[in-house]
Short mmCIF file of C-alpha atoms and ligand atoms in Angstrom, two decimals:
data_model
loop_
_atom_site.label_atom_id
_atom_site.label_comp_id
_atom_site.label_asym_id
_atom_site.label_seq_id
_atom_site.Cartn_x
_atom_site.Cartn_y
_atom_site.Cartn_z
CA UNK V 11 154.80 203.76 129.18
CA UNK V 12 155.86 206.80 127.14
CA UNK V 13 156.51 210.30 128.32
CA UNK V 14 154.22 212.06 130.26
CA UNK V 15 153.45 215.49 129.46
CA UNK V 16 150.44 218.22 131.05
CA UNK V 17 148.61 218.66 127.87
CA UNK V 18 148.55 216.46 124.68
CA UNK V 19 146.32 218.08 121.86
CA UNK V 20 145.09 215.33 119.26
CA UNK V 21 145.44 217.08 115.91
CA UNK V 22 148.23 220.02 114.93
CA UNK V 23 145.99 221.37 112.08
CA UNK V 24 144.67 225.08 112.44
CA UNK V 25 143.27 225.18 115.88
CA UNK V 26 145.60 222.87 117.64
CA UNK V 27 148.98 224.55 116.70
CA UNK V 28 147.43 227.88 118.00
CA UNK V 29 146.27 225.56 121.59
CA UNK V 30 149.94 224.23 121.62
CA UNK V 31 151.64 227.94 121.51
CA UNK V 32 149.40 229.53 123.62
CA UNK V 33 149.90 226.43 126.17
CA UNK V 34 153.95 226.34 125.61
CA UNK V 35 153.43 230.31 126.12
CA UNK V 36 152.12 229.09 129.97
CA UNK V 37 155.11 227.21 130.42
CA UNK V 38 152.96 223.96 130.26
CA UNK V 39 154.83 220.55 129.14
CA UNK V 40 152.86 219.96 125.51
CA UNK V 41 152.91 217.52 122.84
CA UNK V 42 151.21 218.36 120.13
CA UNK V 43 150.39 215.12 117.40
CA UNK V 44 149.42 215.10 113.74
CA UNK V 45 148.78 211.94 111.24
CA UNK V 46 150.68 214.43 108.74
CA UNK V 47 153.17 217.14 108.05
CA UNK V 48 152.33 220.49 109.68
CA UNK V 49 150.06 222.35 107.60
CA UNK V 50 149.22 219.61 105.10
CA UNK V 51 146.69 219.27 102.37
CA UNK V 52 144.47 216.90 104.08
CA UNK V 53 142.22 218.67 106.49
CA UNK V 54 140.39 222.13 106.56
CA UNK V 55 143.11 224.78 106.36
CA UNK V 56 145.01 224.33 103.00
CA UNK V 57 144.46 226.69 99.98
CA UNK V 58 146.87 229.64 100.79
CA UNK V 59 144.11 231.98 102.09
CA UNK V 60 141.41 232.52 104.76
CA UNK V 61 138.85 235.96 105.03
CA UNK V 62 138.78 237.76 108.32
CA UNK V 63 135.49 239.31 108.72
CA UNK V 64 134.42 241.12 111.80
CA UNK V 65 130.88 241.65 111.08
CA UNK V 66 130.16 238.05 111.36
CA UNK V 67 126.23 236.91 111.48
CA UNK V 68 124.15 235.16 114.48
CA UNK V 69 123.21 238.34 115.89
CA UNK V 70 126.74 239.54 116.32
CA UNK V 71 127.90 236.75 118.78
CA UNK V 72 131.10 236.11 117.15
CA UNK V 73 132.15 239.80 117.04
CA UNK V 74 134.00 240.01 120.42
CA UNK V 75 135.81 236.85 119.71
CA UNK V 76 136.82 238.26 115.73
CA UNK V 77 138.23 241.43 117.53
CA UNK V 78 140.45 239.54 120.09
CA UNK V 79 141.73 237.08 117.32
CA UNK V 80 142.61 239.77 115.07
CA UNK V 81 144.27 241.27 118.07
CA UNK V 82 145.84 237.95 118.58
CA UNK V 83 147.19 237.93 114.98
CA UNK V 84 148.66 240.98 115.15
CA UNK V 85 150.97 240.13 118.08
CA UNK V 86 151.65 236.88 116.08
CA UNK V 87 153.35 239.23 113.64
CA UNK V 88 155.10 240.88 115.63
CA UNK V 89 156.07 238.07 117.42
CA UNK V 90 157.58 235.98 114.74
CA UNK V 91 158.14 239.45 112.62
CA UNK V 92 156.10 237.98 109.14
CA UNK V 93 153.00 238.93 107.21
CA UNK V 94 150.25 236.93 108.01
CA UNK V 95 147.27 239.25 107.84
CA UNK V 96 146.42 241.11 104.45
CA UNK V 97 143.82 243.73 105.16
CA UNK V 98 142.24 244.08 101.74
CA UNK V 99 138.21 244.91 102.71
CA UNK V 100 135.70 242.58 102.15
CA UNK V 101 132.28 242.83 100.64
CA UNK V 102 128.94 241.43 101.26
CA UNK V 103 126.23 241.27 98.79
CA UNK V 104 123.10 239.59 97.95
CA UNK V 105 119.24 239.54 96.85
CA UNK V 106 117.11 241.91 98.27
CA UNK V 107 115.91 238.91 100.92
CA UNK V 108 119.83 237.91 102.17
CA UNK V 109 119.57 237.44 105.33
CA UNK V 110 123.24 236.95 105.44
CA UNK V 111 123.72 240.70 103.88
CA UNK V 112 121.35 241.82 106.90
CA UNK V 113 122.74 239.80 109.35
CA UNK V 114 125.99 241.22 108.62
CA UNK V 115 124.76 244.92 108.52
CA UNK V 116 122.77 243.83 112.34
CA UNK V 117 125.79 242.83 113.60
CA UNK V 118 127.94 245.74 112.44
CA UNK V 119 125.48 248.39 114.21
CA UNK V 120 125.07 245.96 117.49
CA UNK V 121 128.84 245.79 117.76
CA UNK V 122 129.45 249.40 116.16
CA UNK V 123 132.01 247.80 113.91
CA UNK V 124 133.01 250.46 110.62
CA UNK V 125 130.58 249.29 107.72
CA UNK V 126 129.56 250.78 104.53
CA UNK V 127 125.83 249.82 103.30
CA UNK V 128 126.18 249.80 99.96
CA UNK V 129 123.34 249.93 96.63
CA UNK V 130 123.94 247.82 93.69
CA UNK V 131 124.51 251.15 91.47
CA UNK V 132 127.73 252.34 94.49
CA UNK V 133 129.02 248.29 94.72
CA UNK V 134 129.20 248.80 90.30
CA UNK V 135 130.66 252.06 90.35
CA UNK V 136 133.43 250.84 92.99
CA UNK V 137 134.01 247.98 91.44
CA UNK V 138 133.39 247.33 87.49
CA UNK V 139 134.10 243.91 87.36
CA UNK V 140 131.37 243.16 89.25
CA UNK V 141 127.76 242.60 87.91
CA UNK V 142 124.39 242.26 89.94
CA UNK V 143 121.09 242.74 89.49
CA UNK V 144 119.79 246.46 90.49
CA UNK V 145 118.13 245.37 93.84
CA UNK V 146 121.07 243.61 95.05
CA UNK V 147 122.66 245.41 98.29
CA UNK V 148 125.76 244.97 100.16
CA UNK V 149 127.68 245.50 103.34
CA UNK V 150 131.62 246.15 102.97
CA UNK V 151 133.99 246.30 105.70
CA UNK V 152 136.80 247.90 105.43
CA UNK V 153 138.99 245.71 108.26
CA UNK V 154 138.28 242.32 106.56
CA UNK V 155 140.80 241.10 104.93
CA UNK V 156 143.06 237.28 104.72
CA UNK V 157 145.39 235.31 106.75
CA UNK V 158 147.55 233.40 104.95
CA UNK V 159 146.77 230.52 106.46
CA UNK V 160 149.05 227.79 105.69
CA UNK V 161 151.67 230.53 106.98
CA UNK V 162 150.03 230.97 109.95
CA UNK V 163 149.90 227.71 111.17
CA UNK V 164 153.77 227.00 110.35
CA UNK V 165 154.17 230.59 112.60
CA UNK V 166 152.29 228.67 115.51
CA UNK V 167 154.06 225.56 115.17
CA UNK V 168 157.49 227.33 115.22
CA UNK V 169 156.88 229.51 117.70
CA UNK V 170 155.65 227.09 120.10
CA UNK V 171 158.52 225.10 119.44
CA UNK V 172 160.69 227.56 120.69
CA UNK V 173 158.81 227.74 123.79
CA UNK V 174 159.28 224.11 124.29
CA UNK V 175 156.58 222.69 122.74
CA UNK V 176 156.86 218.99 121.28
CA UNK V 177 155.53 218.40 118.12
CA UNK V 178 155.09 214.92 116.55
CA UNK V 179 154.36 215.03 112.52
CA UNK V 180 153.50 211.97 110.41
CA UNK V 181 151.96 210.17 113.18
CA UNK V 182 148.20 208.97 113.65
CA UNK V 183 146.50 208.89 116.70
CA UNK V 184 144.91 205.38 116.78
CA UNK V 185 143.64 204.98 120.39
CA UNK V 186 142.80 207.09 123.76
CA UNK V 187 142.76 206.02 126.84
CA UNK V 188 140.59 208.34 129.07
CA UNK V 189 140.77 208.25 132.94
CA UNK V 190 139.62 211.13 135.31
CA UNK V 191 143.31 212.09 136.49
CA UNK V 192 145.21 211.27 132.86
CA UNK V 193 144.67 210.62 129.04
CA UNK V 194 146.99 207.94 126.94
CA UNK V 195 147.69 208.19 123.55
CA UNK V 196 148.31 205.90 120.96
CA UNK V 197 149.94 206.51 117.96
CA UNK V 198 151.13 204.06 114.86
CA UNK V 199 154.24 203.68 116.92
CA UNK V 200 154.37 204.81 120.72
CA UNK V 201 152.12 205.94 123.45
CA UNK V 202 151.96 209.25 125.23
CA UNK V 203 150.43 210.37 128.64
CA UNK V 204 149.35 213.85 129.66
CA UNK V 205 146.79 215.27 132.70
CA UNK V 206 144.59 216.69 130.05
CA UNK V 207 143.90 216.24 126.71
CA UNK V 208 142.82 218.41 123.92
CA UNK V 209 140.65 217.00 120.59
CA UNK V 210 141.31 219.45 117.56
CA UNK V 211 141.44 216.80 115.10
CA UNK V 212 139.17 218.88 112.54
CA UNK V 213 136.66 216.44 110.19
CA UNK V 214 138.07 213.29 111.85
CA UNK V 215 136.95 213.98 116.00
CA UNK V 216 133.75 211.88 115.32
CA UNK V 217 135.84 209.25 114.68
CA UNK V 218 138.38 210.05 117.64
CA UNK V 219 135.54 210.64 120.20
CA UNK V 220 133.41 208.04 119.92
CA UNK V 221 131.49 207.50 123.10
CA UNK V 222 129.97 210.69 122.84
CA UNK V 223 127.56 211.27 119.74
CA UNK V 224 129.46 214.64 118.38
CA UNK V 225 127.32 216.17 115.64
CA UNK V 226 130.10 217.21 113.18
CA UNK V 227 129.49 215.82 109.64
CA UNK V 228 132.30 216.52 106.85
CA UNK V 229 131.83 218.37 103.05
CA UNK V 230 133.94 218.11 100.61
CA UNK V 231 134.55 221.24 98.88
CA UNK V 232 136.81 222.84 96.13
CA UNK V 233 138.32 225.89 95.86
CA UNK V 234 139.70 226.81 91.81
CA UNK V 235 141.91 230.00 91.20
CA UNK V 236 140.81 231.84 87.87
CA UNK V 237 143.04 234.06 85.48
CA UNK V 238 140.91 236.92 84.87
CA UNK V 239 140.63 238.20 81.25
CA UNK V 240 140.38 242.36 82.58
CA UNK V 241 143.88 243.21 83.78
CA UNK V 242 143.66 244.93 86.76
CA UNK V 243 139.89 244.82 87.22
CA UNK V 244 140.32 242.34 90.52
CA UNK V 245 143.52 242.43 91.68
CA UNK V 246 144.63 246.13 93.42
CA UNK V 247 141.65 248.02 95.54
CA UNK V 248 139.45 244.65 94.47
CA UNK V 249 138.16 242.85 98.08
CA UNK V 250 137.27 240.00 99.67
CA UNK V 251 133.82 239.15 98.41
CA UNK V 252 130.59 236.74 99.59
CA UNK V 253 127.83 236.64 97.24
CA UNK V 254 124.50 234.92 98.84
CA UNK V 255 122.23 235.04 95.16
CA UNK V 256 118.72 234.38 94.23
CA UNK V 257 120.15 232.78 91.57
CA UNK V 258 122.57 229.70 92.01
CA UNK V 259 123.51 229.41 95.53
CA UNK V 260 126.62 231.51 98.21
CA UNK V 261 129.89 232.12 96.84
CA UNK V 262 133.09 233.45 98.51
CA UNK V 263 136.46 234.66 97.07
CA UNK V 264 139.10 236.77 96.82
CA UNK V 265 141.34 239.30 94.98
CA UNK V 266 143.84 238.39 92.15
CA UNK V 267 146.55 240.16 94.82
CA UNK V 268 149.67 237.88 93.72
CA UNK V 269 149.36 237.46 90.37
CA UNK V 270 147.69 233.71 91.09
CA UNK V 271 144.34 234.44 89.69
CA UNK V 272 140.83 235.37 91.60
CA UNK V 273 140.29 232.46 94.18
CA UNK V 274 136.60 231.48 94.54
CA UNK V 275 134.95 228.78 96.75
CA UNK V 276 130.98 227.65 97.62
CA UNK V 277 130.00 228.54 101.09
CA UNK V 278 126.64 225.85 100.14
CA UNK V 279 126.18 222.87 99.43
CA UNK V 280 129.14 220.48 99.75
CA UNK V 281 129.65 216.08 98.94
CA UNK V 282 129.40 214.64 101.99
CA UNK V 283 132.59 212.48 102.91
CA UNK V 284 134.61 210.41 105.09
CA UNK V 285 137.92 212.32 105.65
CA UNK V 286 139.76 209.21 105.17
CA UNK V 287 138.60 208.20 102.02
CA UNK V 288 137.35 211.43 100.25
CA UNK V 289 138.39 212.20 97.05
CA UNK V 290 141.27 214.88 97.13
CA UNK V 291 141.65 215.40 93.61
CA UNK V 292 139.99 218.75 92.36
CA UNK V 293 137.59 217.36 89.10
CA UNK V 294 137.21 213.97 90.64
CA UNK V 295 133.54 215.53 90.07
CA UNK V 296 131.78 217.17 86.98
CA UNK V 297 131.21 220.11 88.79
CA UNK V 298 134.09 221.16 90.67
CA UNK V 299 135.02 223.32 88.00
CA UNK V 300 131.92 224.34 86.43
CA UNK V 301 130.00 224.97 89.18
CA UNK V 302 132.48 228.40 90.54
CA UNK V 303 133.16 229.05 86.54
CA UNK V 304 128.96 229.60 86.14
CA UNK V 305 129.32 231.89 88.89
CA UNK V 306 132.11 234.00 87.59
CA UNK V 307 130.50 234.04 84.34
CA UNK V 308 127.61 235.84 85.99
CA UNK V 309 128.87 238.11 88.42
CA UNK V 310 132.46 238.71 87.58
CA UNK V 311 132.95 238.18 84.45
CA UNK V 312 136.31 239.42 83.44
CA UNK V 313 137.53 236.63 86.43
CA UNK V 314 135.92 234.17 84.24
CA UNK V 315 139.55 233.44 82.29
CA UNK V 316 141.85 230.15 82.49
CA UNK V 317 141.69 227.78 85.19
CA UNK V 318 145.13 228.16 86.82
CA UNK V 319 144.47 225.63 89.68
CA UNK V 320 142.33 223.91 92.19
CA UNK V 321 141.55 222.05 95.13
CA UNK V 322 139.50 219.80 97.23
CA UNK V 323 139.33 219.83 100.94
CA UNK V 324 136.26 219.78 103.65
CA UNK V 325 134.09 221.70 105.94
CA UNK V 326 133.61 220.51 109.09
CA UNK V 327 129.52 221.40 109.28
CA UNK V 328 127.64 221.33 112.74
CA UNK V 329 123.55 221.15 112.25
CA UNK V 330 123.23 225.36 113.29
CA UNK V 331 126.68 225.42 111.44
CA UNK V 332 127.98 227.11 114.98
CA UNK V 333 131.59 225.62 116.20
CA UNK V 334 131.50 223.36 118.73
CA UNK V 335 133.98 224.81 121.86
CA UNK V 336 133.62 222.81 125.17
CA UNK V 337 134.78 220.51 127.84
CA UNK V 338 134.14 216.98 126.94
CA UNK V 339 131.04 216.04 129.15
CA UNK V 340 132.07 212.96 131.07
CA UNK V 341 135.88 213.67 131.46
CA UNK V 342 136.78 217.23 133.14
CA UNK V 343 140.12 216.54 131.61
CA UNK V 344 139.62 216.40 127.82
CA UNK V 345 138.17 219.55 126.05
CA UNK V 346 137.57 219.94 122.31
CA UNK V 347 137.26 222.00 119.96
CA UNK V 348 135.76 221.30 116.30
CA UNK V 349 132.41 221.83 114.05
CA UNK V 350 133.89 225.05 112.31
CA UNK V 351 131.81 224.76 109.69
CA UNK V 352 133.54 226.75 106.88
CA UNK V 353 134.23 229.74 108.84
CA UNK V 354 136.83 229.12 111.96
CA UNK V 355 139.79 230.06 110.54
CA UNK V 356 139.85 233.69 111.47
CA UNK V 357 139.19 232.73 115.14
CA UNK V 358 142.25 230.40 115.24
CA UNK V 359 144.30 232.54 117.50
CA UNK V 360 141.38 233.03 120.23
CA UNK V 361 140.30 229.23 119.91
CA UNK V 362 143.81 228.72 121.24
CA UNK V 363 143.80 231.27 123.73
CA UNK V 364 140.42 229.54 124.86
CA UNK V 365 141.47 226.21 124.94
CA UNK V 366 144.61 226.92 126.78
CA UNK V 367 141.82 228.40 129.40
CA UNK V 368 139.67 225.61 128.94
CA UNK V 369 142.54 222.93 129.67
CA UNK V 370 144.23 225.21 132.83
CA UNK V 371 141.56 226.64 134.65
CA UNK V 372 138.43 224.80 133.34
CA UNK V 373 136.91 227.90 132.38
CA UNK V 374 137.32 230.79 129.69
CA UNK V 375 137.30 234.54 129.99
CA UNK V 376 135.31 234.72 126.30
CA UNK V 377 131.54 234.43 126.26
CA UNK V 378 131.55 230.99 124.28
CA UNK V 379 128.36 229.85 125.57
CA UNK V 380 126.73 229.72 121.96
CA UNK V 381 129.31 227.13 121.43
CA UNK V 382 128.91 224.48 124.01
CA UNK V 383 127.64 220.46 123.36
CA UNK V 384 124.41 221.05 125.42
CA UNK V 385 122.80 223.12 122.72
CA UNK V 386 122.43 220.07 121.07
CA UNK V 387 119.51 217.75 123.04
CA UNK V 388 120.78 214.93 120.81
CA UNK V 389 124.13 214.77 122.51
CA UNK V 390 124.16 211.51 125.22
CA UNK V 391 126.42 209.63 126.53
CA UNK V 392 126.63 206.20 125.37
C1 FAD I 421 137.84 225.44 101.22
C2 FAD I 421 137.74 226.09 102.55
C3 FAD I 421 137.65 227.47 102.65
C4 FAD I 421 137.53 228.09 103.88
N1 FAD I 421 137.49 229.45 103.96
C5 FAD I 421 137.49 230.06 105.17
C6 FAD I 421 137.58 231.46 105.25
O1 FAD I 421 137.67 232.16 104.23
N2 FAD I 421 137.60 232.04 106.50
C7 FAD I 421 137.55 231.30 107.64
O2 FAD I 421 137.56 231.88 108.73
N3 FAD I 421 137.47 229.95 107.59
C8 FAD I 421 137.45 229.32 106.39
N4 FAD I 421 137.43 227.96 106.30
C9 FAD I 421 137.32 227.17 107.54
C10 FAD I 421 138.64 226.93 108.25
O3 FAD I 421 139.70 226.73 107.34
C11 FAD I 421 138.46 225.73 109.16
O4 FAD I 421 137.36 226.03 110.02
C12 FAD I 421 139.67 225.45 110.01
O5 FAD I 421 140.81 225.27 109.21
C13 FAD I 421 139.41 224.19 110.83
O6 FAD I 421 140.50 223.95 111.68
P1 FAD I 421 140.66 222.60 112.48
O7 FAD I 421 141.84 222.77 113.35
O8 FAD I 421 139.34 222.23 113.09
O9 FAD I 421 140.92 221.48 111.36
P2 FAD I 421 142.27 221.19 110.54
O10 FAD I 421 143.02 222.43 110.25
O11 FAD I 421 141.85 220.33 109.40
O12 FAD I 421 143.15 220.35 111.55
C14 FAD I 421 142.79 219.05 111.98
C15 FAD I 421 144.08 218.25 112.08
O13 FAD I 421 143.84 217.07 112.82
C16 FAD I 421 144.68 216.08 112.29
N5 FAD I 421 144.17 214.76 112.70
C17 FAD I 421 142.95 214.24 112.46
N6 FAD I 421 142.86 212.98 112.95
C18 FAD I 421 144.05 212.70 113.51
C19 FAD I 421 144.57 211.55 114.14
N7 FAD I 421 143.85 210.43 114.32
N8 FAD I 421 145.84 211.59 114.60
C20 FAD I 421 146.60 212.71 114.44
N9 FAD I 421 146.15 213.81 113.81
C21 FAD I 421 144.90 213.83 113.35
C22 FAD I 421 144.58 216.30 110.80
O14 FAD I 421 145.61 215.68 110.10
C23 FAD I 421 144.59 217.81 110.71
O15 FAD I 421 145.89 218.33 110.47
C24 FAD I 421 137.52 227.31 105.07
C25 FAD I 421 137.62 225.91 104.98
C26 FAD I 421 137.74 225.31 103.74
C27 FAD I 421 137.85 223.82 103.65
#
């Protein structure tokens, strides 16, 4: 039998690293495991940059948690004394109809975040590299901004090493054995015990948890970096930006701010994939490039320049595209914490604090009850 430890957390990507400090932080015994190196280009969180948004949609639910995880990041900083957050603004803006433009405006007023409603002739005027149609509108926020998100999880990992955390790279989970009063863990190699377990294994916990039916179903996406043609035009004062059009689909990206080239991504759509076989390789498919380039073309069309680089990675998508946060429903002792659906990044810091919660007390301080299994009927034990 190998060592026993209070808390083992199944996965060291984005959310787990943040579970293991927060837990090490306690002064709880943790082992955190990953089937790779710590970040790594495999799962959900490679790509050099995630947007922080506060005025998140779904009737403003996911504002409290967006303030305490940028509060979160900010002691992160000053914890480990690095850069991690780069607040830069971010921009909203769609068809006359977007219900994501609205829903962002609804939940800035609910939450009385700082917003700016913005015309198509004011979003132009700010920013000339940007073209839409005259009845487009936005919403810009002038807190967004991006982690950098690769550096943020290496931040975790070393600073819960430092507070005694254990952290096991290059090695796949391969088996769990689940008991009321203690979890084992198999890896390739050797087998770990702990009291309680946490499952933050990203696009792979449907294949980790298996007796329960966990709705999670993986995307593969790309993300390209663009060289634009206008010097200037998108790099200083430019923002974050999401564009839900009329036209061809819901776009996300952000500023030239290192010299790297605009970065732009599809929020839609997606391959659907199994994260062990799916095709890393960014123009594996015919559209991986020409898909984002058709947007550019359209709406910022002095980003439209040289491909510099891309790459392919997946969304973790729930059916209501809502994370899944919860304790697992037939062992007290196992929580997880998955489903983020393109947009869980930001709240990596609170999802730790939460699951730390979740895995000490068996309860959280954070309203997360929009989060939880039984929301979907489907869910039974088999
Ligand atoms: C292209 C793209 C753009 C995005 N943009 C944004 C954005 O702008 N803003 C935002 O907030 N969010 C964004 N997101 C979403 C965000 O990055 C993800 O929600 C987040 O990274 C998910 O974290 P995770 O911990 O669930 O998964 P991951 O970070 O993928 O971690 C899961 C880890 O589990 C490990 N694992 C799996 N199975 C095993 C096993 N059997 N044994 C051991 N280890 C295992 C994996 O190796 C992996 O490291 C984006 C996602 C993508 C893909």
């Amino acid at each position: 039998m190998g060592k026993k430890y209070d808390v083992i957390v199944l996965g060291g990507g984005t959310m787990g690293v943040a579970a293991a400090f927060y837990l090490a932080k306690e002064g709880k015994k943790v082992l955190v495991i990953d089937q790779y190196s710590i970040p790594n280009t495999y799962g959900s969180h490679h790509g050099h940059t995630r947007m922080f948004r506060l005025g998140n949609g779904n009737g403003g639910q996911y504002v409290p948690l967006g303030k305490e995880s940028l509060r979160l990041w900010k002691d992160l900083e000053e914890v480990s004394g690095k850069t991690l957050y780069q607040r830069v603004g971010a921009l909203t803006v769609g068809h006359p109809k977007s219900e994501y433009v609205s829903e962002a405006i609804k939940s800035s007023v609910i939450n009385d975040l700082t917003y700016e409603e913005m015309t198509a002739s004011m979003i132009r005027e700010r920013w000339p590299g940007i073209e839409i149609p005259d009845d487009y509108y936005g919403c810009y926020d002038p807190e967004a901004g991006f982690l950098f998100s690769e550096e943020c999880i290496q931040t975790y990992k070393e600073e819960a090493i430092k507070l005694g955390a254990v952290v096991l790279e290059n090695q796949a989970v391969v088996d769990l054995d689940i008991k009321s009063e203690q979890v084992t863990v198999f890896t390739t190699s050797a087998d770990f015990t702990a009291e309680k377990l946490i499952v933050t294994a990203g696009a792979w916990i449907p294949k980790l948890l298996r007796s329960i039916d966990i709705p999670i179903k993986p995307l593969r996406k790309t993300i390209g970096w663009f060289k634009p043609t206008v010097e200037k035009l998108y790099s200083e004062g430019f923002p974050c930006f999401i564009f839900d059009t009329d036209t061809i689909g819901h776009y996300y990206g952000f500023p030239d701010f290192d010299g790297g080239g605009v970065k732009l991504g599809r929020m839609d759509l997606g391959y659907d994939c199994d994260p062990d076989t799916v095709n890393r390789e960014f123009g594996a498919y015919e559209d991986d490039e020409s898909d984002i380039r058709n947007f550019l073309e359209q709406y910022l069309p002095g980003a439209a320049g040289e491909l510099v680089k891309g790459a392919a990675s997946m969304f973790a998508m729930t059916p209501d595209e809502d994370f899944i946060i919860d304790i697992h429903p037939e062992y007290q002792n196992v929580c997880v914490a998955g489903g983020f659906s393109g947009h869980g990044f930001k709240f990596a810091s609170v999802v730790g604090k939460i699951l730390t919660e979740l895995a000490t007390k068996g309860e959280t301080q954070y309203d997360i009850s929009f989060l939880r299994l039984n929301r979907f009927s489907e869910v039974e034990k088999v």
